[in-house]
C-alpha cells in the first residue's frame, strides 16, 4: 500500500475538504500510484462543483462522446494535495441530443 500513499492522501484531502460535494466513484491503482481518479455517472451537473473545488479552469475541460455518440463525457485533470487528480463525468445523451 505504500506506493499508493500520494493518491490515498489526496483522497483523504478530497473527503475532508469537500464533504458536501456529490460522491464520485473513486479509483486508485499501483499502475499510476500518484493518480486519483474521480468519476461521476449519470449527471453532468455534478462535474461543475467538483471542477470549481479542484481549481480546474473551464478551458481545461474536454467534452466528448463515447459509445457511438450515446454518452457525453466531460474530462479534466488537476494537481491536488500532491496527486494528479482526474475528474470524469458521464451522462447519456438525451434522445435527439446529437453530438456534443
mmCIF file of N, CA, C and O in Angstrom:
data_model
loop_
_atom_site.group_PDB
_atom_site.id
_atom_site.type_symbol
_atom_site.label_atom_id
_atom_site.label_comp_id
_atom_site.label_asym_id
_atom_site.label_seq_id
_atom_site.Cartn_x
_atom_site.Cartn_y
_atom_site.Cartn_z
ATOM 1 N N UNK A 1 0.815 -1.202 0.000
ATOM 2 C CA UNK A 1 0.000 0.000 0.000
ATOM 3 C C UNK A 1 0.860 1.268 0.000
ATOM 4 O O UNK A 1 0.348 2.330 -0.342
ATOM 5 N N UNK A 2 2.115 1.128 0.357
ATOM 6 C CA UNK A 2 2.962 2.327 0.462
ATOM 7 C C UNK A 2 3.045 3.098 -0.852
ATOM 8 O O UNK A 2 3.063 4.326 -0.847
ATOM 9 N N UNK A 3 3.043 2.383 -1.982
ATOM 10 C CA UNK A 3 3.144 3.092 -3.263
ATOM 11 C C UNK A 3 1.905 3.925 -3.575
ATOM 12 O O UNK A 3 1.931 4.795 -4.438
ATOM 13 N N UNK A 4 0.813 3.688 -2.864
ATOM 14 C CA UNK A 4 -0.419 4.452 -3.078
ATOM 15 C C UNK A 4 -0.567 5.630 -2.117
ATOM 16 O O UNK A 4 -1.601 6.302 -2.115
ATOM 17 N N UNK A 5 0.457 5.904 -1.332
ATOM 18 C CA UNK A 5 0.372 6.950 -0.319
ATOM 19 C C UNK A 5 -0.063 8.295 -0.887
ATOM 20 O O UNK A 5 -0.924 8.967 -0.324
ATOM 21 N N UNK A 6 0.496 8.704 -2.012
ATOM 22 C CA UNK A 6 0.172 10.021 -2.588
ATOM 23 C C UNK A 6 -1.293 10.087 -2.992
ATOM 24 O O UNK A 6 -2.006 11.038 -2.644
ATOM 25 N N UNK A 7 -1.768 9.101 -3.731
ATOM 26 C CA UNK A 7 -3.163 9.139 -4.187
ATOM 27 C C UNK A 7 -4.138 8.983 -3.026
ATOM 28 O O UNK A 7 -5.192 9.638 -2.998
ATOM 29 N N UNK A 8 -3.809 8.154 -2.044
ATOM 30 C CA UNK A 8 -4.694 7.990 -0.895
ATOM 31 C C UNK A 8 -4.714 9.229 -0.012
ATOM 32 O O UNK A 8 -5.751 9.584 0.557
ATOM 33 N N UNK A 9 -3.591 9.916 0.086
ATOM 34 C CA UNK A 9 -3.551 11.186 0.819
ATOM 35 C C UNK A 9 -4.435 12.212 0.128
ATOM 36 O O UNK A 9 -5.171 12.962 0.779
ATOM 37 N N UNK A 10 -4.397 12.242 -1.190
ATOM 38 C CA UNK A 10 -5.265 13.155 -1.938
ATOM 39 C C UNK A 10 -6.729 12.793 -1.730
ATOM 40 O O UNK A 10 -7.578 13.684 -1.572
ATOM 41 N N UNK A 11 -7.058 11.512 -1.715
ATOM 42 C CA UNK A 11 -8.431 11.089 -1.467
ATOM 43 C C UNK A 11 -8.885 11.543 -0.082
ATOM 44 O O UNK A 11 -10.001 12.043 0.078
ATOM 45 N N UNK A 12 -8.024 11.386 0.885
ATOM 46 C CA UNK A 12 -8.355 11.844 2.243
ATOM 47 C C UNK A 12 -8.610 13.343 2.254
ATOM 48 O O UNK A 12 -9.572 13.812 2.875
ATOM 49 N N UNK A 13 -7.782 14.116 1.560
ATOM 50 C CA UNK A 13 -7.953 15.570 1.499
ATOM 51 C C UNK A 13 -9.250 15.938 0.798
ATOM 52 O O UNK A 13 -9.976 16.843 1.237
ATOM 53 N N UNK A 14 -9.571 15.243 -0.290
ATOM 54 C CA UNK A 14 -10.817 15.493 -1.020
ATOM 55 C C UNK A 14 -12.007 15.237 -0.101
ATOM 56 O O UNK A 14 -12.938 16.045 -0.032
ATOM 57 N N UNK A 15 -11.991 14.123 0.624
ATOM 58 C CA UNK A 15 -13.102 13.786 1.521
ATOM 59 C C UNK A 15 -13.234 14.806 2.647
ATOM 60 O O UNK A 15 -14.352 15.177 3.024
ATOM 61 N N UNK A 16 -12.110 15.265 3.175
ATOM 62 C CA UNK A 16 -12.145 16.231 4.278
ATOM 63 C C UNK A 16 -12.532 17.630 3.818
ATOM 64 O O UNK A 16 -13.285 18.325 4.485
ATOM 65 N N UNK A 17 -12.026 18.032 2.653
ATOM 66 C CA UNK A 17 -12.234 19.401 2.174
ATOM 67 C C UNK A 17 -13.580 19.607 1.496
ATOM 68 O O UNK A 17 -14.098 20.724 1.483
ATOM 69 N N UNK A 18 -14.150 18.565 0.912
ATOM 70 C CA UNK A 18 -15.365 18.719 0.104
ATOM 71 C C UNK A 18 -16.462 17.712 0.474
ATOM 72 O O UNK A 18 -17.017 17.039 -0.393
ATOM 73 N N UNK A 19 -16.835 17.621 1.736
ATOM 74 C CA UNK A 19 -17.812 16.605 2.131
ATOM 75 C C UNK A 19 -19.206 16.823 1.550
ATOM 76 O O UNK A 19 -19.986 15.873 1.448
ATOM 77 N N UNK A 20 -19.528 18.040 1.148
ATOM 78 C CA UNK A 20 -20.873 18.329 0.641
ATOM 79 C C UNK A 20 -21.021 18.052 -0.857
ATOM 80 O O UNK A 20 -22.129 18.092 -1.380
ATOM 81 N N UNK A 21 -19.920 17.768 -1.548
ATOM 82 C CA UNK A 21 -19.998 17.526 -2.984
ATOM 83 C C UNK A 21 -20.562 16.139 -3.275
ATOM 84 O O UNK A 21 -20.469 15.233 -2.444
ATOM 85 N N UNK A 22 -21.133 15.957 -4.468
ATOM 86 C CA UNK A 22 -21.670 14.636 -4.828
ATOM 87 C C UNK A 22 -20.570 13.563 -4.751
ATOM 88 O O UNK A 22 -19.438 13.806 -5.172
ATOM 89 N N UNK A 23 -20.904 12.421 -4.210
ATOM 90 C CA UNK A 23 -19.932 11.336 -4.057
ATOM 91 C C UNK A 23 -19.582 10.743 -5.418
ATOM 92 O O UNK A 23 -20.465 10.298 -6.142
ATOM 93 N N UNK A 24 -18.287 10.728 -5.756
ATOM 94 C CA UNK A 24 -17.869 10.112 -7.014
ATOM 95 C C UNK A 24 -17.478 8.653 -6.809
ATOM 96 O O UNK A 24 -17.266 8.205 -5.679
ATOM 97 N N UNK A 25 -17.355 7.943 -7.902
ATOM 98 C CA UNK A 25 -16.655 6.662 -7.869
ATOM 99 C C UNK A 25 -15.175 7.007 -7.791
ATOM 100 O O UNK A 25 -14.722 7.980 -8.398
ATOM 101 N N UNK A 26 -14.422 6.222 -7.053
ATOM 102 C CA UNK A 26 -13.009 6.519 -6.805
ATOM 103 C C UNK A 26 -12.161 5.355 -7.297
ATOM 104 O O UNK A 26 -12.517 4.194 -7.087
ATOM 105 N N UNK A 27 -11.044 5.704 -7.946
ATOM 106 C CA UNK A 27 -10.142 4.665 -8.424
ATOM 107 C C UNK A 27 -8.705 5.081 -8.140
ATOM 108 O O UNK A 27 -8.294 6.192 -8.473
ATOM 109 N N UNK A 28 -7.956 4.186 -7.505
ATOM 110 C CA UNK A 28 -6.510 4.324 -7.335
ATOM 111 C C UNK A 28 -5.886 3.011 -7.788
ATOM 112 O O UNK A 28 -6.513 1.959 -7.699
ATOM 113 N N UNK A 29 -4.659 3.091 -8.286
ATOM 114 C CA UNK A 29 -4.019 1.894 -8.817
ATOM 115 C C UNK A 29 -2.505 1.985 -8.672
ATOM 116 O O UNK A 29 -1.930 3.060 -8.870
ATOM 117 N N UNK A 30 -1.839 0.872 -8.366
ATOM 118 C CA UNK A 30 -0.383 0.893 -8.326
ATOM 119 C C UNK A 30 0.239 1.090 -9.710
ATOM 120 O O UNK A 30 1.416 1.408 -9.812
ATOM 121 N N UNK A 31 -0.552 0.959 -10.761
ATOM 122 C CA UNK A 31 -0.032 1.223 -12.105
ATOM 123 C C UNK A 31 0.279 2.705 -12.262
ATOM 124 O O UNK A 31 1.279 3.080 -12.862
ATOM 125 N N UNK A 32 -0.597 3.570 -11.731
ATOM 126 C CA UNK A 32 -0.392 5.022 -11.702
ATOM 127 C C UNK A 32 -0.522 5.463 -10.248
ATOM 128 O O UNK A 32 -1.547 6.007 -9.847
ATOM 129 N N UNK A 33 0.500 5.242 -9.435
ATOM 130 C CA UNK A 33 0.370 5.415 -7.986
ATOM 131 C C UNK A 33 0.131 6.853 -7.524
ATOM 132 O O UNK A 33 -0.357 7.051 -6.421
ATOM 133 N N UNK A 34 0.439 7.826 -8.339
ATOM 134 C CA UNK A 34 0.247 9.224 -7.937
ATOM 135 C C UNK A 34 -1.020 9.821 -8.523
ATOM 136 O O UNK A 34 -1.197 11.036 -8.516
ATOM 137 N N UNK A 35 -1.916 8.978 -9.044
ATOM 138 C CA UNK A 35 -3.146 9.440 -9.676
ATOM 139 C C UNK A 35 -4.356 9.035 -8.846
ATOM 140 O O UNK A 35 -4.455 7.904 -8.382
ATOM 141 N N UNK A 36 -5.276 9.972 -8.703
ATOM 142 C CA UNK A 36 -6.570 9.723 -8.091
ATOM 143 C C UNK A 36 -7.622 10.011 -9.145
ATOM 144 O O UNK A 36 -7.650 11.108 -9.709
ATOM 145 N N UNK A 37 -8.461 9.036 -9.442
ATOM 146 C CA UNK A 37 -9.500 9.205 -10.456
ATOM 147 C C UNK A 37 -10.856 9.300 -9.778
ATOM 148 O O UNK A 37 -11.213 8.444 -8.957
ATOM 149 N N UNK A 38 -11.599 10.346 -10.124
ATOM 150 C CA UNK A 38 -12.941 10.571 -9.605
ATOM 151 C C UNK A 38 -13.901 10.544 -10.782
ATOM 152 O O UNK A 38 -13.730 11.306 -11.737
ATOM 153 N N UNK A 39 -14.901 9.683 -10.728
ATOM 154 C CA UNK A 39 -15.860 9.540 -11.827
ATOM 155 C C UNK A 39 -17.266 9.812 -11.328
ATOM 156 O O UNK A 39 -17.674 9.312 -10.279
ATOM 157 N N UNK A 40 -17.995 10.576 -12.113
ATOM 158 C CA UNK A 40 -19.380 10.918 -11.810
ATOM 159 C C UNK A 40 -20.244 10.349 -12.919
ATOM 160 O O UNK A 40 -19.956 10.561 -14.097
ATOM 161 N N UNK A 41 -21.289 9.649 -12.557
ATOM 162 C CA UNK A 41 -22.108 8.958 -13.550
ATOM 163 C C UNK A 41 -23.544 9.473 -13.548
ATOM 164 O O UNK A 41 -24.114 9.739 -12.496
ATOM 165 N N UNK A 42 -24.086 9.627 -14.755
ATOM 166 C CA UNK A 42 -25.498 9.937 -14.976
ATOM 167 C C UNK A 42 -25.934 11.348 -14.611
ATOM 168 O O UNK A 42 -27.127 11.617 -14.551
ATOM 169 N N UNK A 43 -24.989 12.260 -14.349
ATOM 170 C CA UNK A 43 -25.375 13.635 -14.036
ATOM 171 C C UNK A 43 -24.193 14.564 -14.294
ATOM 172 O O UNK A 43 -23.319 14.721 -13.447
ATOM 173 N N UNK A 44 -24.171 15.182 -15.472
ATOM 174 C CA UNK A 44 -23.073 16.093 -15.801
ATOM 175 C C UNK A 44 -23.042 17.300 -14.879
ATOM 176 O O UNK A 44 -21.996 17.912 -14.690
ATOM 177 N N UNK A 45 -24.171 17.654 -14.271
ATOM 178 C CA UNK A 45 -24.201 18.816 -13.366
ATOM 179 C C UNK A 45 -23.293 18.619 -12.164
ATOM 180 O O UNK A 45 -22.818 19.594 -11.587
ATOM 181 N N UNK A 46 -23.032 17.400 -11.764
ATOM 182 C CA UNK A 46 -22.160 17.131 -10.625
ATOM 183 C C UNK A 46 -20.708 17.481 -10.938
ATOM 184 O O UNK A 46 -19.903 17.677 -10.023
ATOM 185 N N UNK A 47 -20.368 17.591 -12.208
ATOM 186 C CA UNK A 47 -18.991 17.898 -12.616
ATOM 187 C C UNK A 47 -18.587 19.308 -12.188
ATOM 188 O O UNK A 47 -17.459 19.521 -11.729
ATOM 189 N N UNK A 48 -19.469 20.271 -12.352
ATOM 190 C CA UNK A 48 -19.119 21.679 -12.132
ATOM 191 C C UNK A 48 -18.678 21.984 -10.699
ATOM 192 O O UNK A 48 -17.640 22.630 -10.511
ATOM 193 N N UNK A 49 -19.388 21.553 -9.662
ATOM 194 C CA UNK A 49 -18.879 21.849 -8.319
ATOM 195 C C UNK A 49 -17.526 21.200 -8.040
ATOM 196 O O UNK A 49 -16.684 21.773 -7.352
ATOM 197 N N UNK A 50 -17.311 20.016 -8.602
ATOM 198 C CA UNK A 50 -16.001 19.376 -8.451
ATOM 199 C C UNK A 50 -14.924 20.150 -9.199
ATOM 200 O O UNK A 50 -13.816 20.333 -8.713
ATOM 201 N N UNK A 51 -15.235 20.618 -10.406
ATOM 202 C CA UNK A 51 -14.274 21.407 -11.186
ATOM 203 C C UNK A 51 -13.854 22.644 -10.407
ATOM 204 O O UNK A 51 -12.667 22.952 -10.281
ATOM 205 N N UNK A 52 -14.818 23.335 -9.851
ATOM 206 C CA UNK A 52 -14.528 24.535 -9.072
ATOM 207 C C UNK A 52 -13.707 24.208 -7.830
ATOM 208 O O UNK A 52 -12.734 24.902 -7.519
ATOM 209 N N UNK A 53 -14.089 23.167 -7.114
ATOM 210 C CA UNK A 53 -13.386 22.789 -5.893
ATOM 211 C C UNK A 53 -11.925 22.436 -6.152
ATOM 212 O O UNK A 53 -11.039 22.783 -5.363
ATOM 213 N N UNK A 54 -11.674 21.778 -7.261
ATOM 214 C CA UNK A 54 -10.309 21.356 -7.598
ATOM 215 C C UNK A 54 -9.513 22.454 -8.305
ATOM 216 O O UNK A 54 -8.332 22.267 -8.597
ATOM 217 N N UNK A 55 -10.158 23.577 -8.597
ATOM 218 C CA UNK A 55 -9.463 24.695 -9.232
ATOM 219 C C UNK A 55 -9.133 24.455 -10.691
ATOM 220 O O UNK A 55 -8.128 24.953 -11.193
ATOM 221 N N UNK A 56 -9.968 23.720 -11.386
ATOM 222 C CA UNK A 56 -9.735 23.427 -12.801
ATOM 223 C C UNK A 56 -10.356 24.533 -13.639
ATOM 224 O O UNK A 56 -11.530 24.865 -13.477
ATOM 225 N N UNK A 57 -9.577 25.096 -14.539
ATOM 226 C CA UNK A 57 -10.062 26.159 -15.421
ATOM 227 C C UNK A 57 -11.034 25.593 -16.448
ATOM 228 O O UNK A 57 -10.892 24.452 -16.894
ATOM 229 N N UNK A 58 -12.015 26.396 -16.822
ATOM 230 C CA UNK A 58 -13.013 25.969 -17.821
ATOM 231 C C UNK A 58 -12.347 25.503 -19.110
ATOM 232 O O UNK A 58 -12.765 24.512 -19.706
ATOM 233 N N UNK A 59 -11.315 26.212 -19.535
ATOM 234 C CA UNK A 59 -10.665 25.878 -20.801
ATOM 235 C C UNK A 59 -9.893 24.563 -20.748
ATOM 236 O O UNK A 59 -9.476 24.037 -21.782
ATOM 237 N N UNK A 60 -9.712 24.015 -19.559
ATOM 238 C CA UNK A 60 -9.023 22.731 -19.418
ATOM 239 C C UNK A 60 -9.974 21.536 -19.439
ATOM 240 O O UNK A 60 -9.542 20.389 -19.331
ATOM 241 N N UNK A 61 -11.271 21.791 -19.567
ATOM 242 C CA UNK A 61 -12.269 20.723 -19.612
ATOM 243 C C UNK A 61 -12.473 20.285 -21.054
ATOM 244 O O UNK A 61 -12.626 21.115 -21.948
ATOM 245 N N UNK A 62 -12.463 18.982 -21.261
ATOM 246 C CA UNK A 62 -12.737 18.425 -22.587
ATOM 247 C C UNK A 62 -14.118 17.793 -22.587
ATOM 248 O O UNK A 62 -14.476 17.067 -21.661
ATOM 249 N N UNK A 63 -14.872 18.077 -23.628
ATOM 250 C CA UNK A 63 -16.194 17.490 -23.810
ATOM 251 C C UNK A 63 -16.139 16.584 -25.020
ATOM 252 O O UNK A 63 -15.631 16.976 -26.075
ATOM 253 N N UNK A 64 -16.631 15.390 -24.878
ATOM 254 C CA UNK A 64 -16.642 14.456 -25.996
ATOM 255 C C UNK A 64 -17.789 13.484 -25.854
ATOM 256 O O UNK A 64 -18.645 13.623 -24.974
ATOM 257 N N UNK A 65 -17.791 12.513 -26.740
ATOM 258 C CA UNK A 65 -18.800 11.457 -26.686
ATOM 259 C C UNK A 65 -18.102 10.107 -26.748
ATOM 260 O O UNK A 65 -16.941 9.998 -27.158
ATOM 261 N N UNK A 66 -18.821 9.087 -26.347
ATOM 262 C CA UNK A 66 -18.355 7.712 -26.488
ATOM 263 C C UNK A 66 -19.575 6.838 -26.720
ATOM 264 O O UNK A 66 -20.701 7.340 -26.746
ATOM 265 N N UNK A 67 -19.355 5.570 -26.879
ATOM 266 C CA UNK A 67 -20.443 4.610 -27.138
ATOM 267 C C UNK A 67 -21.249 5.011 -28.362
ATOM 268 O O UNK A 67 -22.478 5.060 -28.326
ATOM 269 N N UNK A 68 -20.548 5.337 -29.440
ATOM 270 C CA UNK A 68 -21.222 5.684 -30.678
ATOM 271 C C UNK A 68 -22.045 6.955 -30.581
ATOM 272 O O UNK A 68 -23.061 7.086 -31.249
ATOM 273 N N UNK A 69 -21.619 7.892 -29.734
ATOM 274 C CA UNK A 69 -22.336 9.144 -29.585
ATOM 275 C C UNK A 69 -23.499 9.088 -28.613
ATOM 276 O O UNK A 69 -24.242 10.053 -28.468
ATOM 277 N N UNK A 70 -23.643 7.985 -27.898
ATOM 278 C CA UNK A 70 -24.764 7.835 -26.964
ATOM 279 C C UNK A 70 -24.458 8.356 -25.565
ATOM 280 O O UNK A 70 -25.351 8.475 -24.728
ATOM 281 N N UNK A 71 -23.171 8.633 -25.272
ATOM 282 C CA UNK A 71 -22.774 9.085 -23.941
ATOM 283 C C UNK A 71 -21.905 10.328 -24.053
ATOM 284 O O UNK A 71 -20.928 10.338 -24.805
ATOM 285 N N UNK A 72 -22.281 11.380 -23.319
ATOM 286 C CA UNK A 72 -21.432 12.564 -23.206
ATOM 287 C C UNK A 72 -20.399 12.317 -22.123
ATOM 288 O O UNK A 72 -20.679 11.666 -21.109
ATOM 289 N N UNK A 73 -19.199 12.872 -22.323
ATOM 290 C CA UNK A 73 -18.114 12.723 -21.359
ATOM 291 C C UNK A 73 -17.459 14.083 -21.145
ATOM 292 O O UNK A 73 -17.087 14.757 -22.107
ATOM 293 N N UNK A 74 -17.332 14.485 -19.887
ATOM 294 C CA UNK A 74 -16.543 15.653 -19.503
ATOM 295 C C UNK A 74 -15.311 15.137 -18.789
ATOM 296 O O UNK A 74 -15.412 14.251 -17.925
ATOM 297 N N UNK A 75 -14.132 15.693 -19.130
ATOM 298 C CA UNK A 75 -12.882 15.245 -18.509
ATOM 299 C C UNK A 75 -11.985 16.434 -18.234
ATOM 300 O O UNK A 75 -11.927 17.376 -19.028
ATOM 301 N N UNK A 76 -11.272 16.359 -17.115
ATOM 302 C CA UNK A 76 -10.276 17.383 -16.783
ATOM 303 C C UNK A 76 -9.368 16.835 -15.693
ATOM 304 O O UNK A 76 -9.757 15.945 -14.938
ATOM 305 N N UNK A 77 -8.189 17.391 -15.622
ATOM 306 C CA UNK A 77 -7.239 16.975 -14.604
ATOM 307 C C UNK A 77 -6.678 18.165 -13.866
ATOM 308 O O UNK A 77 -6.690 19.290 -14.370
ATOM 309 N N UNK A 78 -6.193 17.907 -12.657
ATOM 310 C CA UNK A 78 -5.583 18.952 -11.837
ATOM 311 C C UNK A 78 -4.629 18.302 -10.847
ATOM 312 O O UNK A 78 -4.752 17.110 -10.541
ATOM 313 N N UNK A 79 -3.706 19.094 -10.367
ATOM 314 C CA UNK A 79 -2.876 18.648 -9.258
ATOM 315 C C UNK A 79 -3.580 19.067 -7.976
ATOM 316 O O UNK A 79 -4.033 20.212 -7.853
ATOM 317 N N UNK A 80 -3.728 18.134 -7.050
ATOM 318 C CA UNK A 80 -4.394 18.419 -5.789
ATOM 319 C C UNK A 80 -3.759 17.570 -4.699
ATOM 320 O O UNK A 80 -3.640 16.353 -4.850
ATOM 321 N N UNK A 81 -3.354 18.200 -3.634
ATOM 322 C CA UNK A 81 -2.771 17.506 -2.478
ATOM 323 C C UNK A 81 -1.624 16.584 -2.883
ATOM 324 O O UNK A 81 -1.460 15.504 -2.343
ATOM 325 N N UNK A 82 -0.857 17.016 -3.879
ATOM 326 C CA UNK A 82 0.314 16.264 -4.305
ATOM 327 C C UNK A 82 0.054 15.169 -5.319
ATOM 328 O O UNK A 82 0.980 14.500 -5.759
ATOM 329 N N UNK A 83 -1.198 14.963 -5.687
ATOM 330 C CA UNK A 83 -1.544 13.912 -6.646
ATOM 331 C C UNK A 83 -2.089 14.523 -7.926
ATOM 332 O O UNK A 83 -2.549 15.661 -7.952
ATOM 333 N N UNK A 84 -2.048 13.747 -8.973
ATOM 334 C CA UNK A 84 -2.716 14.099 -10.220
ATOM 335 C C UNK A 84 -4.137 13.583 -10.102
ATOM 336 O O UNK A 84 -4.360 12.376 -10.017
ATOM 337 N N UNK A 85 -5.096 14.496 -10.059
ATOM 338 C CA UNK A 85 -6.499 14.110 -9.913
ATOM 339 C C UNK A 85 -7.166 14.234 -11.268
ATOM 340 O O UNK A 85 -7.080 15.282 -11.924
ATOM 341 N N UNK A 86 -7.813 13.157 -11.695
ATOM 342 C CA UNK A 86 -8.506 13.131 -12.976
ATOM 343 C C UNK A 86 -9.995 13.034 -12.698
ATOM 344 O O UNK A 86 -10.460 12.114 -12.039
ATOM 345 N N UNK A 87 -10.746 14.025 -13.185
ATOM 346 C CA UNK A 87 -12.177 14.119 -12.967
ATOM 347 C C UNK A 87 -12.900 13.812 -14.271
ATOM 348 O O UNK A 87 -12.601 14.407 -15.307
ATOM 349 N N UNK A 88 -13.836 12.881 -14.221
ATOM 350 C CA UNK A 88 -14.592 12.484 -15.409
ATOM 351 C C UNK A 88 -16.070 12.377 -15.036
ATOM 352 O O UNK A 88 -16.408 11.864 -13.975
ATOM 353 N N UNK A 89 -16.922 12.873 -15.940
ATOM 354 C CA UNK A 89 -18.370 12.725 -15.743
ATOM 355 C C UNK A 89 -18.963 12.139 -17.014
ATOM 356 O O UNK A 89 -18.556 12.485 -18.124
ATOM 357 N N UNK A 90 -19.925 11.257 -16.839
ATOM 358 C CA UNK A 90 -20.604 10.587 -17.942
ATOM 359 C C UNK A 90 -22.098 10.816 -17.829
ATOM 360 O O UNK A 90 -22.643 10.822 -16.732
ATOM 361 N N UNK A 91 -22.754 10.965 -18.965
ATOM 362 C CA UNK A 91 -24.213 11.063 -18.979
ATOM 363 C C UNK A 91 -24.730 10.634 -20.341
ATOM 364 O O UNK A 91 -24.125 10.932 -21.371
ATOM 365 N N UNK A 92 -25.857 9.954 -20.325
ATOM 366 C CA UNK A 92 -26.480 9.559 -21.585
ATOM 367 C C UNK A 92 -26.917 10.802 -22.345
ATOM 368 O O UNK A 92 -27.415 11.759 -21.755
ATOM 369 N N UNK A 93 -26.692 10.788 -23.652
ATOM 370 C CA UNK A 93 -27.174 11.869 -24.499
ATOM 371 C C UNK A 93 -28.693 11.730 -24.596
ATOM 372 O O UNK A 93 -29.187 10.637 -24.889
ATOM 373 N N UNK A 94 -29.436 12.801 -24.316
ATOM 374 C CA UNK A 94 -30.896 12.702 -24.436
ATOM 375 C C UNK A 94 -31.290 12.322 -25.867
ATOM 376 O O UNK A 94 -30.602 12.689 -26.823
ATOM 377 N N UNK A 95 -32.360 11.597 -26.011
ATOM 378 C CA UNK A 95 -32.823 11.225 -27.352
ATOM 379 C C UNK A 95 -32.993 12.480 -28.187
ATOM 380 O O UNK A 95 -33.574 13.452 -27.734
ATOM 381 N N UNK A 96 -32.403 12.474 -29.373
ATOM 382 C CA UNK A 96 -32.427 13.649 -30.238
ATOM 383 C C UNK A 96 -31.382 14.682 -29.854
ATOM 384 O O UNK A 96 -31.339 15.761 -30.432
ATOM 385 N N UNK A 97 -30.484 14.344 -28.876
ATOM 386 C CA UNK A 97 -29.487 15.298 -28.382
ATOM 387 C C UNK A 97 -28.307 15.499 -29.300
ATOM 388 O O UNK A 97 -27.632 16.500 -29.238
ATOM 389 N N UNK A 98 -28.006 14.540 -30.171
ATOM 390 C CA UNK A 98 -26.909 14.680 -31.122
ATOM 391 C C UNK A 98 -25.546 14.671 -30.459
ATOM 392 O O UNK A 98 -25.408 14.399 -29.291
ATOM 393 N N UNK A 99 -24.535 15.016 -31.257
ATOM 394 C CA UNK A 99 -23.166 15.052 -30.761
ATOM 395 C C UNK A 99 -22.928 16.291 -29.944
ATOM 396 O O UNK A 99 -23.581 17.309 -30.119
ATOM 397 N N UNK A 100 -21.927 16.190 -29.048
ATOM 398 C CA UNK A 100 -21.546 17.314 -28.197
ATOM 399 C C UNK A 100 -20.799 18.352 -29.009
ATOM 400 O O UNK A 100 -20.222 18.123 -30.008
#
